[in-house]
Each structure stands twice: as structure tokens, then as C-alpha cells.
Coordinates of C-alpha atoms and ligand atoms in Angstrom, one line a residue:
M932 CA 23.8 198.8 56.3
K933 CA 25.2 198.5 52.8
V934 CA 22.8 198.1 49.8
G935 CA 24.0 194.6 49.1
E936 CA 23.6 193.5 52.7
Q937 CA 20.1 194.9 52.7
L938 CA 19.3 193.0 49.6
V939 CA 20.6 189.7 50.9
K940 CA 18.7 190.2 54.2
E941 CA 15.5 190.8 52.4
E942 CA 15.8 188.3 49.6
I943 CA 17.7 185.4 51.3
G944 CA 17.4 186.2 54.9
D945 CA 21.1 185.6 55.7
N946 CA 23.1 188.3 57.5
E947 CA 26.5 187.1 56.4
T948 CA 27.8 188.2 53.1
V949 CA 31.1 189.3 51.5
I950 CA 31.2 192.6 49.7
T951 CA 33.9 193.1 47.1
N952 CA 34.8 196.3 45.3
S953 CA 33.8 196.6 41.6
A954 CA 37.3 196.1 40.1
Q955 CA 37.6 192.8 42.0
T956 CA 34.1 191.8 40.8
V957 CA 35.0 192.3 37.2
K958 CA 38.2 190.3 37.6
L959 CA 36.3 187.5 39.3
D960 CA 33.7 187.5 36.5
Q961 CA 36.4 187.1 33.9
A962 CA 38.0 184.2 35.8
F963 CA 34.7 182.3 36.0
K964 CA 34.9 179.2 33.8
E965 CA 33.3 175.9 33.3
H966 CA 35.4 172.7 33.5
S967 CA 34.6 169.3 32.1
V968 CA 34.7 166.2 34.2
A969 CA 37.8 165.2 32.3
E970 CA 39.6 168.4 33.2
F971 CA 38.6 167.8 36.8
F972 CA 40.1 164.3 37.0
K973 CA 43.1 165.4 35.1
K974 CA 43.9 167.8 38.0
N975 CA 42.7 165.3 40.6
K976 CA 44.1 161.9 39.3
Q977 CA 44.6 160.8 42.9
M978 CA 40.8 160.5 43.2
L979 CA 41.0 157.7 40.7
G980 CA 43.6 155.9 42.8
F981 CA 46.4 157.1 40.6
Y982 CA 49.0 158.1 43.1
G983 CA 52.3 156.5 44.2
K984 CA 54.4 155.0 41.4
V985 CA 53.9 151.4 42.3
R986 CA 50.2 151.8 43.2
T987 CA 49.4 153.6 39.9
L988 CA 50.7 150.7 37.8
T989 CA 48.7 148.2 39.8
M990 CA 45.6 150.4 39.5
I991 CA 46.0 150.5 35.7
V992 CA 46.2 146.7 35.6
H993 CA 43.2 146.6 37.9
E994 CA 41.0 148.8 35.7
Y995 CA 41.7 146.8 32.6
I996 CA 41.3 143.4 34.3
T997 CA 38.1 144.2 36.1
N998 CA 36.5 145.4 32.8
S999 CA 37.6 142.2 31.0
L1000 CA 36.2 140.0 33.8
D1001 CA 32.9 142.0 33.9
A1002 CA 32.5 141.8 30.2
C1003 CA 33.3 138.0 30.1
E1004 CA 30.8 137.4 33.0
E1005 CA 28.0 139.3 31.3
T1006 CA 28.3 137.3 28.1
G1007 CA 29.0 133.9 29.8
T1008 CA 32.5 133.5 28.6
L1009 CA 35.3 131.7 30.5
P1010 CA 37.9 134.5 30.7
N1011 CA 41.3 134.0 29.2
L1012 CA 43.2 137.1 30.2
D1013 CA 46.7 138.0 29.0
V1014 CA 48.7 140.8 30.7
K1015 CA 52.1 142.2 29.7
I1016 CA 54.1 144.9 31.2
D1017 CA 57.1 146.2 29.3
E1018 CA 59.7 148.6 30.7
I1019 CA 60.5 151.1 27.9
G1020 CA 62.4 153.7 29.8
S1021 CA 63.1 155.0 33.3
E1022 CA 59.8 154.9 35.2
Y1023 CA 58.2 154.4 31.7
Y1024 CA 56.1 151.3 31.0
E1025 CA 53.7 149.9 28.5
V1026 CA 50.7 147.9 29.6
T1027 CA 48.9 145.4 27.3
V1028 CA 45.8 143.5 28.3
T1029 CA 44.0 141.1 26.0
D1030 CA 40.7 139.4 26.8
N1031 CA 38.4 137.0 25.0
G1032 CA 35.2 138.9 26.0
P1033 CA 32.4 140.1 23.8
G1034 CA 34.4 143.0 22.3
I1035 CA 33.0 146.5 22.0
S1036 CA 31.0 148.0 19.1
Q1037 CA 32.6 150.6 16.9
E1038 CA 29.8 152.9 18.0
N1039 CA 30.7 152.6 21.8
V1040 CA 34.4 152.0 21.8
G1041 CA 35.2 155.7 21.8
K1042 CA 33.0 156.4 24.7
A1043 CA 34.2 153.3 26.6
F1044 CA 37.9 154.3 26.5
G1045 CA 37.7 158.0 25.8
K1046 CA 34.9 159.5 27.8
L1047 CA 34.9 159.7 31.6
L1048 CA 31.8 158.7 33.5
A1049 CA 30.5 156.7 30.5
G1050 CA 29.8 153.0 30.6
T1051 CA 27.2 150.3 30.9
K1052 CA 27.2 149.8 34.7
F1053 CA 26.4 153.0 36.5
H1054 CA 22.6 153.0 36.7
R1055 CA 22.3 149.4 37.8
L1056 CA 22.0 147.8 41.2
I1057 CA 24.0 144.7 40.3
Q1058 CA 27.0 142.9 41.7
S1059 CA 29.7 144.0 39.3
R1060 CA 33.3 145.1 39.6
G1061 CA 33.1 148.4 37.8
Q1062 CA 30.5 151.0 38.9
Q1063 CA 31.2 154.5 37.7
G1064 CA 32.6 154.5 34.2
I1065 CA 35.9 156.1 35.1
G1066 CA 38.1 153.1 34.9
C1067 CA 39.7 152.5 31.5
S1068 CA 38.9 156.0 30.3
G1069 CA 40.8 157.3 33.4
C1070 CA 43.8 155.2 32.1
T1071 CA 43.5 156.7 28.6
M1072 CA 43.7 160.1 30.2
L1073 CA 46.6 159.2 32.5
S1074 CA 48.5 157.8 29.5
Q1075 CA 48.1 160.9 27.4
M1076 CA 48.9 163.2 30.4
T1077 CA 52.2 161.4 31.2
T1078 CA 53.4 160.5 27.7
G1079 CA 51.4 162.5 25.2
K1080 CA 50.5 159.2 23.5
A1081 CA 47.2 157.7 22.5
T1082 CA 45.8 154.4 23.8
K1083 CA 45.7 151.6 21.1
I1084 CA 42.8 149.3 21.0
I1085 CA 41.8 146.2 18.9
T1086 CA 38.3 144.9 19.5
G1087 CA 36.3 142.3 17.7
R1088 CA 32.7 141.0 18.0
V1089 CA 31.2 137.8 16.9
G1090 CA 30.4 137.8 13.2
K1091 CA 32.3 141.0 12.5
K1092 CA 35.8 141.9 11.4
P1093 CA 37.8 143.3 14.3
I1094 CA 38.8 147.0 14.3
S1095 CA 41.9 148.7 15.5
L1096 CA 42.0 152.3 16.5
E1097 CA 43.8 154.9 18.7
I1098 CA 42.0 157.0 21.3
T1099 CA 42.8 160.1 23.2
I1100 CA 40.4 162.3 25.3
D1101 CA 39.7 165.9 24.5
P1102 CA 39.7 167.1 28.1
K1103 CA 37.9 170.3 27.4
F1104 CA 34.8 168.5 26.2
N1105 CA 35.4 165.1 27.8
E1106 CA 35.0 163.6 24.3
P1107 CA 37.0 160.8 22.6
K1108 CA 39.2 161.6 19.7
I1109 CA 39.7 158.5 17.4
T1110 CA 42.5 158.2 14.9
N1111 CA 43.9 155.4 12.7
L1112 CA 40.7 153.5 12.7
K1113 CA 41.1 150.3 10.5
E1114 CA 39.2 147.1 9.9
L1115 CA 41.5 144.1 10.3
D1116 CA 41.3 141.1 8.0
K1117 CA 41.7 138.7 10.9
N1118 CA 39.6 136.6 13.2
F1119 CA 39.5 138.0 16.8
V1120 CA 36.7 138.2 19.3
G1121 CA 37.6 140.2 22.4
T1122 CA 39.4 143.3 23.4
A1123 CA 43.1 144.2 23.5
V1124 CA 44.2 147.5 24.9
Q1125 CA 47.8 148.9 25.0
S1126 CA 48.9 152.1 26.6
K1127 CA 52.0 153.8 27.9
F1128 CA 52.6 155.5 31.2
K1129 CA 55.4 157.6 32.7
G1130 CA 56.1 158.2 36.4
V1131 CA 55.2 154.6 37.4
L1132 CA 57.2 151.8 38.7
Y1133 CA 57.0 148.0 38.5
R1134 CA 57.8 146.2 41.8
D1135 CA 57.3 142.5 42.7
S1136 CA 55.8 143.5 46.1
E1137 CA 52.6 142.9 48.0
Q1138 CA 51.1 145.9 46.3
G1139 CA 52.5 145.2 42.8
P1140 CA 50.7 144.0 39.7
L1141 CA 51.8 140.3 40.1
E1142 CA 50.3 140.0 43.6
Y1143 CA 47.2 141.7 42.3
L1144 CA 46.8 139.2 39.6
R1145 CA 47.6 136.3 41.9
R1146 CA 44.8 137.5 44.2
T1147 CA 42.5 138.0 41.2
A1148 CA 43.1 134.4 40.2
I1149 CA 42.3 133.2 43.7
S1150 CA 38.9 135.1 43.7
N1151 CA 38.1 134.2 40.1
P1152 CA 38.8 130.4 39.9
H1153 CA 37.0 130.3 36.5
A1154 CA 39.5 132.7 34.9
Q1155 CA 42.9 131.8 33.3
I1156 CA 45.4 134.6 33.7
S1157 CA 48.8 134.8 32.2
F1158 CA 51.3 137.5 33.0
R1159 CA 54.6 138.5 31.5
D1160 CA 56.5 140.8 33.8
P1161 CA 59.1 143.5 32.6
Q1162 CA 61.9 141.0 33.1
G1163 CA 60.3 138.7 30.6
Q1164 CA 59.2 136.1 33.2
K1165 CA 55.9 134.4 32.4
I1166 CA 53.5 133.3 35.1
V1167 CA 50.3 131.4 34.4
F1168 CA 47.5 131.1 36.9
K1169 CA 45.5 128.2 35.5
R1170 CA 41.7 128.1 36.0
T1171 CA 40.7 125.6 38.7
H1172 CA 36.9 125.8 38.0
N1173 CA 35.5 125.2 34.5
S1174 CA 31.9 126.5 34.8
I1175 CA 31.0 130.1 34.2
P1176 CA 29.6 131.8 37.3
E1177 CA 25.9 132.4 37.1
L1178 CA 25.2 136.0 36.0
P1179 CA 24.3 138.3 38.9
K1180 CA 20.8 139.6 38.8
E1181 CA 20.0 143.3 38.7
I1182 CA 17.7 144.4 41.5
K1183 CA 15.5 147.4 42.1
P1184 CA 16.5 149.7 45.0
H1185 CA 15.0 148.8 48.4
P1186 CA 13.0 151.7 50.0
K1187 CA 15.2 151.6 53.1
G1188 CA 18.4 152.2 51.1
I1189 CA 17.3 155.2 49.1
T1190 CA 17.9 159.0 49.4
V1191 CA 15.8 162.0 48.5
D1192 CA 18.2 162.9 45.7
E1193 CA 17.9 159.4 44.2
I1194 CA 14.1 159.6 44.2
I1195 CA 14.4 162.9 42.3
T1196 CA 16.7 161.3 39.7
M1197 CA 14.5 158.2 39.4
V1198 CA 11.3 160.0 38.7
K1199 CA 12.9 161.7 35.7
T1200 CA 13.1 158.4 33.8
T1201 CA 10.3 156.3 35.3
K1202 CA 7.7 154.9 33.0
A1203 CA 5.0 155.0 35.8
R1204 CA 2.3 157.7 35.5
T1205 CA 1.5 158.2 39.2
V1206 CA 3.7 158.4 42.2
Q1207 CA 1.9 155.4 43.6
G1208 CA 2.7 153.4 40.4
F1209 CA 6.3 154.6 40.5
I1210 CA 6.8 153.3 44.1
I1211 CA 5.2 150.0 43.3
S1212 CA 7.1 149.3 40.0
D1213 CA 10.5 150.9 40.6
F1214 CA 11.3 149.6 44.1
D1215 CA 11.9 146.2 45.6
R1216 CA 9.4 144.9 48.2
T1217 CA 6.7 147.6 47.8
G1218 CA 3.0 146.8 47.2
A1219 CA -0.6 147.7 48.2
K1220 CA 0.1 147.4 51.9
S1221 CA 3.1 149.8 51.9
I1222 CA 1.1 152.2 49.6
S1223 CA -1.8 152.4 52.1
E1224 CA 0.6 153.2 54.9
L1225 CA 2.4 155.8 52.7
K1226 CA -0.9 157.4 51.9
K1227 CA -1.5 158.1 55.5
A1228 CA 2.0 159.5 56.1
V1229 CA 2.3 162.1 53.3
R1230 CA 0.4 165.2 52.6
F1231 CA 0.2 165.1 48.8
D1232 CA -1.9 163.0 46.4
L1233 CA 0.0 159.8 45.5
N1234 CA -1.9 159.9 42.1
K1235 CA 0.2 162.9 41.0
D1236 CA 2.5 162.7 38.0
P1237 CA 5.9 161.4 39.4
K1238 CA 7.7 163.8 37.0
K1239 CA 6.2 166.7 38.9
L1240 CA 7.4 165.4 42.3
V1241 CA 9.3 168.2 44.2
W1242 CA 12.1 167.9 46.7
D1243 CA 9.9 168.4 49.8
E1244 CA 7.5 165.6 48.7
A1245 CA 10.4 163.2 48.0
E1246 CA 11.6 164.1 51.5
E1247 CA 8.2 163.2 52.9
I1248 CA 8.3 159.8 51.1
I1249 CA 11.8 159.1 52.6
R1250 CA 10.6 160.0 56.1
A1251 CA 7.5 157.7 55.7
F1252 CA 9.7 154.9 54.4
K1253 CA 11.7 155.0 57.6
N1254 CA 8.6 154.1 59.6
I1255 CA 7.1 151.4 57.3
N1256 CA 8.1 147.8 57.8
F1257 CA 9.2 146.4 54.5
I1258 CA 10.3 142.9 53.8
A1259 CA 14.1 142.9 53.8
P1260 CA 15.6 143.2 50.3
S1261 CA 15.8 140.1 48.1
V1262 CA 19.2 138.5 48.5
D1263 CA 19.1 136.1 45.5
A1264 CA 20.9 138.7 43.4
L1265 CA 24.2 137.9 45.1
R1266 CA 26.7 135.6 43.5
P1267 CA 29.3 134.3 46.0
I1268 CA 32.4 132.5 44.7
G1269 CA 31.4 129.3 46.6
E1270 CA 33.2 127.2 49.2
E1271 CA 34.4 124.5 46.8
Q1272 CA 35.7 127.0 44.3
I1273 CA 37.6 129.0 46.9
R1274 CA 39.0 125.7 48.3
N1275 CA 40.3 124.6 44.9
S1276 CA 41.9 128.0 44.0
L1277 CA 43.6 128.4 47.4
N1278 CA 44.8 124.8 47.3
S1279 CA 46.2 125.4 43.8
I1280 CA 47.8 128.8 44.4
I1281 CA 48.8 128.8 48.2
K1282 CA 49.1 125.1 48.7
P1283 CA 48.4 125.3 52.5
E1284 CA 48.8 122.5 55.0
F1285 CA 45.4 123.3 56.4
L1286 CA 42.5 125.2 54.9
T1287 CA 39.0 126.0 56.1
V1288 CA 36.4 127.9 54.0
L1289 CA 33.0 129.3 54.8
T1290 CA 30.4 131.1 52.7
R1291 CA 27.9 132.7 55.1
K1292 CA 24.2 133.3 54.3
P1293 CA 23.3 136.7 52.8
A1294 CA 22.5 139.5 55.1
V1295 CA 21.4 143.2 54.8
Y1296 CA 23.2 146.4 55.8
A1297 CA 21.8 149.8 56.3
G1298 CA 18.3 148.3 56.0
G1299 CA 18.4 148.3 52.2
F1300 CA 21.5 146.6 50.7
P1301 CA 22.0 142.8 50.6
F1302 CA 25.5 141.5 51.1
Q1303 CA 27.3 138.3 51.8
V1304 CA 30.7 137.3 53.3
E1305 CA 33.1 134.5 52.3
I1306 CA 36.0 133.7 54.5
A1307 CA 38.9 131.2 54.3
I1308 CA 41.8 130.6 56.6
A1309 CA 44.9 128.9 55.2
Y1310 CA 47.7 127.8 57.4
G1311 CA 51.2 126.6 56.4
G1312 CA 52.5 126.0 52.8
D1313 CA 52.7 129.4 51.0
A1314 CA 50.2 131.0 53.4
G1315 CA 51.3 134.1 55.2
R1316 CA 53.2 137.2 54.2
V1317 CA 57.0 136.6 53.7
T1318 CA 59.1 139.2 55.5
T1319 CA 62.7 139.4 56.5
D1320 CA 61.4 138.7 60.0
G1321 CA 59.8 135.4 58.9
K1322 CA 56.2 134.7 58.0
K1323 CA 53.4 137.1 59.2
M1324 CA 49.7 136.9 59.1
E1325 CA 48.3 138.1 55.7
I1326 CA 44.9 139.5 55.1
M1327 CA 43.6 139.3 51.6
R1328 CA 40.6 141.5 51.2
F1329 CA 38.2 141.4 48.2
A1330 CA 35.1 143.3 47.2
N1331 CA 32.9 141.6 44.6
R1332 CA 35.9 139.4 43.9
V1333 CA 38.2 142.4 43.3
P1334 CA 41.4 142.4 45.4
L1335 CA 41.8 145.5 47.6
P1336 CA 45.5 145.7 48.1
F1337 CA 45.6 149.3 49.5
D1338 CA 44.3 151.3 52.4
A1339 CA 44.0 148.2 54.7
G1340 CA 44.0 150.2 57.9
N1341 CA 40.8 152.0 56.9
C1342 CA 38.7 149.0 56.1
A1343 CA 35.9 147.2 58.0
L1344 CA 37.3 143.9 56.8
T1345 CA 40.6 144.6 58.5
H1346 CA 38.9 146.0 61.6
A1347 CA 36.9 142.7 62.0
V1348 CA 40.1 140.6 61.9
Q1349 CA 41.7 142.9 64.4
S1350 CA 38.8 142.6 66.7
I1351 CA 39.1 138.8 67.1
D1352 CA 40.9 137.4 70.1
W1353 CA 42.9 134.8 68.2
K1354 CA 44.4 133.3 71.5
R1355 CA 40.9 132.0 72.2
Y1356 CA 41.2 129.9 69.1
N1357 CA 44.5 128.6 70.2
I1358 CA 46.3 130.7 67.5
K1359 CA 48.9 132.2 69.7
D1360 CA 50.8 135.1 68.3
A1361 CA 48.5 135.2 65.3
E1362 CA 50.4 138.2 63.8
N1363 CA 53.5 136.1 63.5
S1364 CA 52.0 132.9 62.1
P1365 CA 52.0 131.6 58.5
V1366 CA 48.3 132.3 58.1
T1367 CA 46.4 133.8 55.2
I1368 CA 42.9 135.1 55.9
F1369 CA 40.8 135.5 52.7
I1370 CA 37.8 137.7 52.9
N1371 CA 35.4 138.3 50.0
F1372 CA 32.7 140.9 50.6
I1373 CA 30.0 140.9 47.9
S1374 CA 27.1 143.3 47.5
V1375 CA 25.1 145.1 44.8
H1376 CA 26.5 148.3 46.4
I1377 CA 29.8 148.2 48.1
P1378 CA 30.0 151.0 50.8
Y1379 CA 33.5 152.2 49.8
T1380 CA 35.0 154.8 52.1
G1381 CA 36.5 156.8 49.1
A1382 CA 36.7 157.2 45.3
G1383 CA 39.9 155.1 45.4
K1384 CA 37.6 152.1 46.2
Q1385 CA 40.0 150.3 48.4
S1386 CA 38.3 150.0 51.8
V1387 CA 34.8 149.1 53.0
A1388 CA 33.1 151.4 55.5
D1389 CA 32.5 150.2 59.0
E1390 CA 28.8 149.3 58.6
E1391 CA 27.7 147.6 61.8
E1392 CA 26.1 144.6 60.1
V1393 CA 29.1 144.1 57.8
L1394 CA 31.5 144.0 60.8
E1395 CA 29.2 141.6 62.6
E1396 CA 29.0 139.1 59.7
V1397 CA 32.7 139.1 59.1
R1398 CA 33.4 138.6 62.8
L1399 CA 31.0 135.6 63.0
A1400 CA 32.5 134.1 59.9
L1401 CA 36.0 134.6 61.4
M1402 CA 35.0 133.0 64.7
N1403 CA 33.7 129.9 62.9
T1404 CA 36.7 129.4 60.6
G1405 CA 39.1 130.5 63.4
R1406 CA 37.8 127.7 65.6
R1407 CA 38.4 125.1 62.9
A1408 CA 41.9 126.5 62.2
G1409 CA 42.7 126.7 66.0
I1410 CA 41.8 123.0 66.4
Y1411 CA 44.0 122.0 63.6
I1412 CA 46.9 124.1 64.9
S1413 CA 46.5 122.7 68.4
H1414 CA 46.5 119.1 67.0
K1415 CA 49.6 119.9 65.0
K1416 CA 51.4 121.3 68.0
K1417 CA 50.5 118.3 70.2
E1418 CA 51.6 116.0 67.3
E1419 CA 55.0 117.8 67.2
E1420 CA 55.4 117.6 71.0
N1421 CA 54.7 113.9 71.0
Q1422 CA 57.2 113.3 68.2
L1423 CA 59.8 115.1 70.2
K1424 CA 59.0 113.0 73.3
R1425 CA 59.2 109.8 71.3
K1426 CA 62.6 110.9 69.8
M1427 CA 64.0 111.7 73.3
F1428 CA 62.9 108.4 74.8
Y1429 CA 64.3 106.3 72.0
K1430 CA 67.5 108.3 72.1
Y1431 CA 68.1 107.3 75.8
I1432 CA 66.8 103.7 75.8
P1433 CA 70.1 102.2 74.4
E1434 CA 72.2 104.1 77.0
I1435 CA 69.9 103.0 79.9
A1436 CA 69.8 99.4 78.7
R1437 CA 73.6 99.3 78.6
A1438 CA 73.9 100.8 82.1
L1439 CA 71.3 98.4 83.5
N1440 CA 73.1 95.5 81.9
N1441 CA 76.3 96.5 83.6
I1442 CA 74.6 96.6 87.0
T1443 CA 72.2 93.6 86.7
N1444 CA 73.7 91.4 84.0
F1445 CA 70.3 91.1 82.4
S1446 CA 70.5 90.8 78.6
E1447 CA 70.8 94.3 77.0
D1448 CA 68.5 93.4 74.1
E1449 CA 65.8 92.2 76.4
I1450 CA 66.0 95.3 78.5
K1451 CA 65.7 97.4 75.3
T1452 CA 62.7 95.6 74.1
K1453 CA 60.9 95.8 77.4
M1454 CA 61.7 99.5 77.7
E1455 CA 60.5 100.2 74.2
K1456 CA 57.2 98.5 75.1
L1457 CA 56.9 100.5 78.2
V1458 CA 57.5 103.8 76.4
L1459 CA 55.0 102.9 73.7
E1460 CA 52.3 102.3 76.4
K1461 CA 53.2 105.5 78.1
L1462 CA 52.9 107.5 74.9
K1463 CA 49.6 105.9 74.1
L1464 CA 48.3 106.9 77.5
D1465 CA 49.6 110.5 76.9
E1466 CA 47.9 110.6 73.5
A1467 CA 44.6 109.5 74.9
E1468 CA 44.9 112.2 77.5
D1469 CA 45.7 114.7 74.8
A1470 CA 42.7 113.7 72.7
K1471 CA 40.5 114.2 75.8
E1472 CA 42.0 117.6 76.3
M1473 CA 41.5 118.5 72.6
K1474 CA 37.8 117.5 72.8
K1475 CA 37.4 119.7 75.8
L1476 CA 39.0 122.5 74.0
E1477 CA 36.8 122.0 70.9
E1478 CA 33.7 122.1 73.1
Q1479 CA 34.9 125.2 74.9
M1480 CA 35.6 127.0 71.7
E1481 CA 32.2 126.0 70.3
N1482 CA 30.6 127.4 73.4
D1483 CA 32.6 130.5 73.3
E1484 CA 31.4 131.1 69.7
K1485 CA 27.8 130.3 70.6
S1486 CA 27.9 132.8 73.5
S1487 CA 29.4 135.5 71.3
L1488 CA 26.6 134.8 68.8
N1489 CA 24.0 135.2 71.5
V1490 CA 25.5 138.4 72.6
E1491 CA 25.5 139.7 69.1
N1492 CA 21.9 138.5 68.5
K1493 CA 20.7 140.1 71.7
K1494 CA 22.3 143.4 70.7
K1495 CA 20.7 143.5 67.3
P1496 CA 18.1 141.1 66.0
R1497 CA 19.1 139.7 62.7
K1498 CA 16.9 140.7 59.8
K1499 CA 14.8 138.1 58.1
Ligands
LIG1601 N1 37.4 144.8 27.9 C1 36.2 145.2 27.7 N2 35.2 144.5 27.0 C2 34.0 144.9 26.8 N3 33.5 146.2 27.3 C3 34.4 147.0 27.9 C4 35.8 146.5 28.2 N4 36.4 147.5 28.8 C5 35.5 148.5 29.0 N5 34.3 148.2 28.4 C6 33.1 149.1 28.4 O1 33.5 150.4 28.7 C7 32.7 150.9 29.8 C8 33.5 151.9 30.6 O2 34.5 151.2 31.4 P1 35.1 151.9 32.7 O3 35.6 153.3 32.3 O4 36.2 151.0 33.2 O5 33.9 152.0 33.7 P2 33.1 150.9 34.5 O6 33.8 149.6 34.4 O7 33.0 151.5 35.9 O8 31.7 150.9 33.8 C9 32.2 149.7 30.6 O9 31.1 150.0 31.3 C10 32.0 148.7 29.4 O10 30.7 148.9 28.9
LIG1602 MG1 35.8 149.5 34.9

């Protein structure tokens, strides 16, 4: 056995190791370098969702818009957002987004736009659009990578003169570089950002910026969004709701939704002086009862300093948490859009013939994360996806009011729609119907399947909630559609009868010599009576259908409930 192998065996106890000769080792040592997070994302921009020419441009708009909406929400401002996209060359565009939010202080503006993984939202369990702090700073980097140009910003706060500046990121240190900083002698409260990008493309498609903004307007009825496209066309999505949404509440993590690593991170900053105190004060739903159960389950003293907690002890805590019955997490931190607001915005933007909206009660997934589902089904009008093959079913997915236009196939929300047997709801050939299904999934923590944040993971409870909401709204839509079909059939019947009455009256008059007019009047009366009878029959049939659908839904609910008891 070689010396190195012997060493590994003794010191680490592993019998697999790779031995290199000394020249290779020196070369490897020289090649060993550190990289900043900015350098990492510069090489891996697809991880930020920046891939595909059309998708990239939409993602840029998304990053700026979500920040503006978050900022306005936090300071209780009704958002007025202005988006402009200018084509300045081949696959070369300039994006300008202006908001009337709180603005950013001179001290923080550099970090906000010029440092990756920096921001105000990362360490909070709160229902917000941004989470990681790699949104607008990612755009700054993409802009400088593709054009060599800086991002221009004007930002103003209440009671202060606005400032204008240009920002780039020094990728080596992931630090902002600010140039041309000036104070402006104007009145402006809010933030305007302007940056240029090459290798991107504007398309007026389902995955383009205009559709993204249309959907943002639908899920944010309190926002006014104006957009000027590269052709100079201006589109304004007016606000349909005038009150500012209540600010989402920040919540503490629930013991069932925590990991060992998170405990280790939390103890570093806790103000508590004992592990017991830390568990009571830094978690949701913990108290004397859970502490007494925890005491029995762990082998160390809960009075120890939490800063001295080691990995194995944190692991013991997590194991114990699994067996303790905690009250389900508080759900009052969630802020749904609301049925009336969704109804108003869909009526204003999609103008459907029929619309049904449902906001379900909050539920919990993975034991520790509260969430809530909102569904609407719109039929007719501008509902459905326009294709060369006619109208198709359109699924609009949202997470915390943010449209998710990409990666539909991977998403629990799509899977739930696909799992519904629409024929049962009398929506035959649902795929080819003028239907828009709106789904908003809200949570303090969205279980995204990837860093691109475009699809929700198949959590069992999430699938179940979306399915139940779809069954309920699907039934209402189905009843409307059946009524409408019957109506159309009856109209057709009426038309046919009336078309032939004059001919029959004439023929009967020839044979019988009875007055043609009299025959006509009598026949019309007869037809009316017959149609009335038919309609009564139809109404009876519809009622039966409604009852049947309601029973179907109830029995699916029972099956689901038996499978997995709902958490209180
Ligand atoms: N339009 C804006 N108005 C106010 N603050 C903003 C705006 N845009 C960005 N910020 C600040 O910059 C931070 C970083 O933004 P970003 O990189 O998009 O990350 P995230 O949104 O995930 O926090 C935000 O957390 C916020 O504090
Ligand atoms: Mg953001």
C-alpha cells in the first residue's frame, strides 16, 4: 500500500483515493483559485433564467417589475409602473422601467443593483416576489457582459433630492462600481432603471414581455402598468382596484419546515441565551409543552448556549421535532388577491362571457409552510390561447402574483389541471376550448423546482388544493357551458321550425282550402308550446346534471380526505 493510501486509511478511514504524481500536483495547486459569486453567475447566467433570446428579455422585465411591485407594496403605495423597450440594433435592446415606489438610499443603491445576493428579502419568511437578491443585480451584470455598458439609475426618496448614477459590477469581488453620481434639482420619488442588452429579442408572443405585463396586471389589480413596445405602440393596463393590498406579515419558521443547516445558521444570530429560549422565541408554534417533549427526546442540556450548538445536536432537535405534534403554522401571513379583485381584473382584461373565481382557505404543505390557492375559469371573449388552429385552453400560472410563463410542463399547477377529467364537467374537448384557467399559488416559501423560479414542485398538498379548487370552479363553468350549448340548440330548432311553417301552411292551404294565415298562426302556437315543453325537459336534465356534478365533487373530496386528513 502506498504512503498516501495508508494515511487516508488511518486518518479518514476511506479506501478510495486518487494519487497524482508531484508535477501534476504542483500544476493543480497553481490552478486553484477562488471565484466570487458574480464570476460564478457570469459563467452560469442560465441559472438566473437568462437563456433563450425572447425569454431573457422577458426575464429582465420580470426582475425590474417584481422589485417595483415589492417596493410599492412594502411602503403602501399604489404602483404606477412604466416600461419601455427600445430596439437600438440587431438583437440589441434598451429596457427602461420607472416606478413610484419609495426609492433607494444612496448608501444602498450600489448594493441593490451592483452586488449579487444582496437585498432586503432573503432572510425573511414573508410572501414577497423576490427572495434571493440576484434579480436586478443579475440584470446589471448581463447588461455589462453583453454590451460593456453600465446600468443607469435615478432614484429619489421623500424629502430628499433624487440622485442619478451609473453602476457596473466588479465581478472579481462582487462589488458595485458607481460612476457619474449626481444630485438632481428635480422632484422625483421612485426608481428608474435603464440598461442595454445584446443577444436578446422582442417578440409579441405568449412568452414575450407584453404578455408578461398583461398577466402581471391581471394578478395585481391595484397596479397601473403602461408599456411602450419597440414599435412605439403604447398599451396601458389600468388599475381596477384602488386600495393597497394589506402588507403580508413576516412569520417565524415552523418546526416542521426546518432543516439542520437552517438551525445552525439561525443560532449564529439569535438573541436567545439558551437553546430552550431559542426554540421558544425563534420558531412559530413552540412553547412550554413542546420544550418538555423535546427535553425527553434529546441527550444534551437545553439550557446550553445556542451559539455552541453543534451539528449532531441540531440533528437531534430535528429528529425530535418530527415526532412532536405542533399546531399547524399560522396562516394569517398570507395575502391572496381576493375573488372580487380577480373578477374585476379578468373582466377588464379578458372580457369573458363567463367567469368563475374561487379563493380557497389556506392550507399547509410539507408540515411547515402555509399556502393558499386562487383559481378562476374564464370562458369566451378573449379567453383562451389564439393559435392558427383556433382557440386553445390557456393556463395562466402565478406564484405570489408573479406570472410563470416558462417551464409549464414541469409545474405542479399544470399537473393539477391535466389531472382533471374535464368531460365530467361537461367541458368536452377542453384542450380546444376558448378557456383561460388562472391559478395563483401564494406562500411564504414557494417550492420552486429550480433557480429559474418558473415551476412549482409537486408537493402533495399543493396538488390536492389546486385540484379541489379546479373541481369546484370547473363544475360552475361546466354548468354554464351546458346551458349555453342547450340555448344554442334551442335557437337552432326555433329557426328551423319557423323556416318551414310558411311552406307547410301554403301546402296545407292548397290541399284543404283553410286560410293560410290561420294555419300559420296555429302552427306557430303549436311550435311555441312544443319548445316550451322541450325547455322544461332540458331544465330538468340540467338540474340532474348539476346534482350529479356536485355529488361527483363531493365524492372526490371524500376520497381525498380519507387518503390524507386535512391539517387543522
Ligand atoms: N425599484 C426598487 N425600489 C426599491 N428598492 C429596490 C428596487 N429594486 C431593487 N430594490 C432593492 O434591491 C434589492 C435587491 O434586488 P434584487 O437583486 O432584485 O433581489 P430581491 O428582489 O430578490 O431581493 C431588493 O431587495 C430591494 O431592497
Ligand atoms: Mg428582485
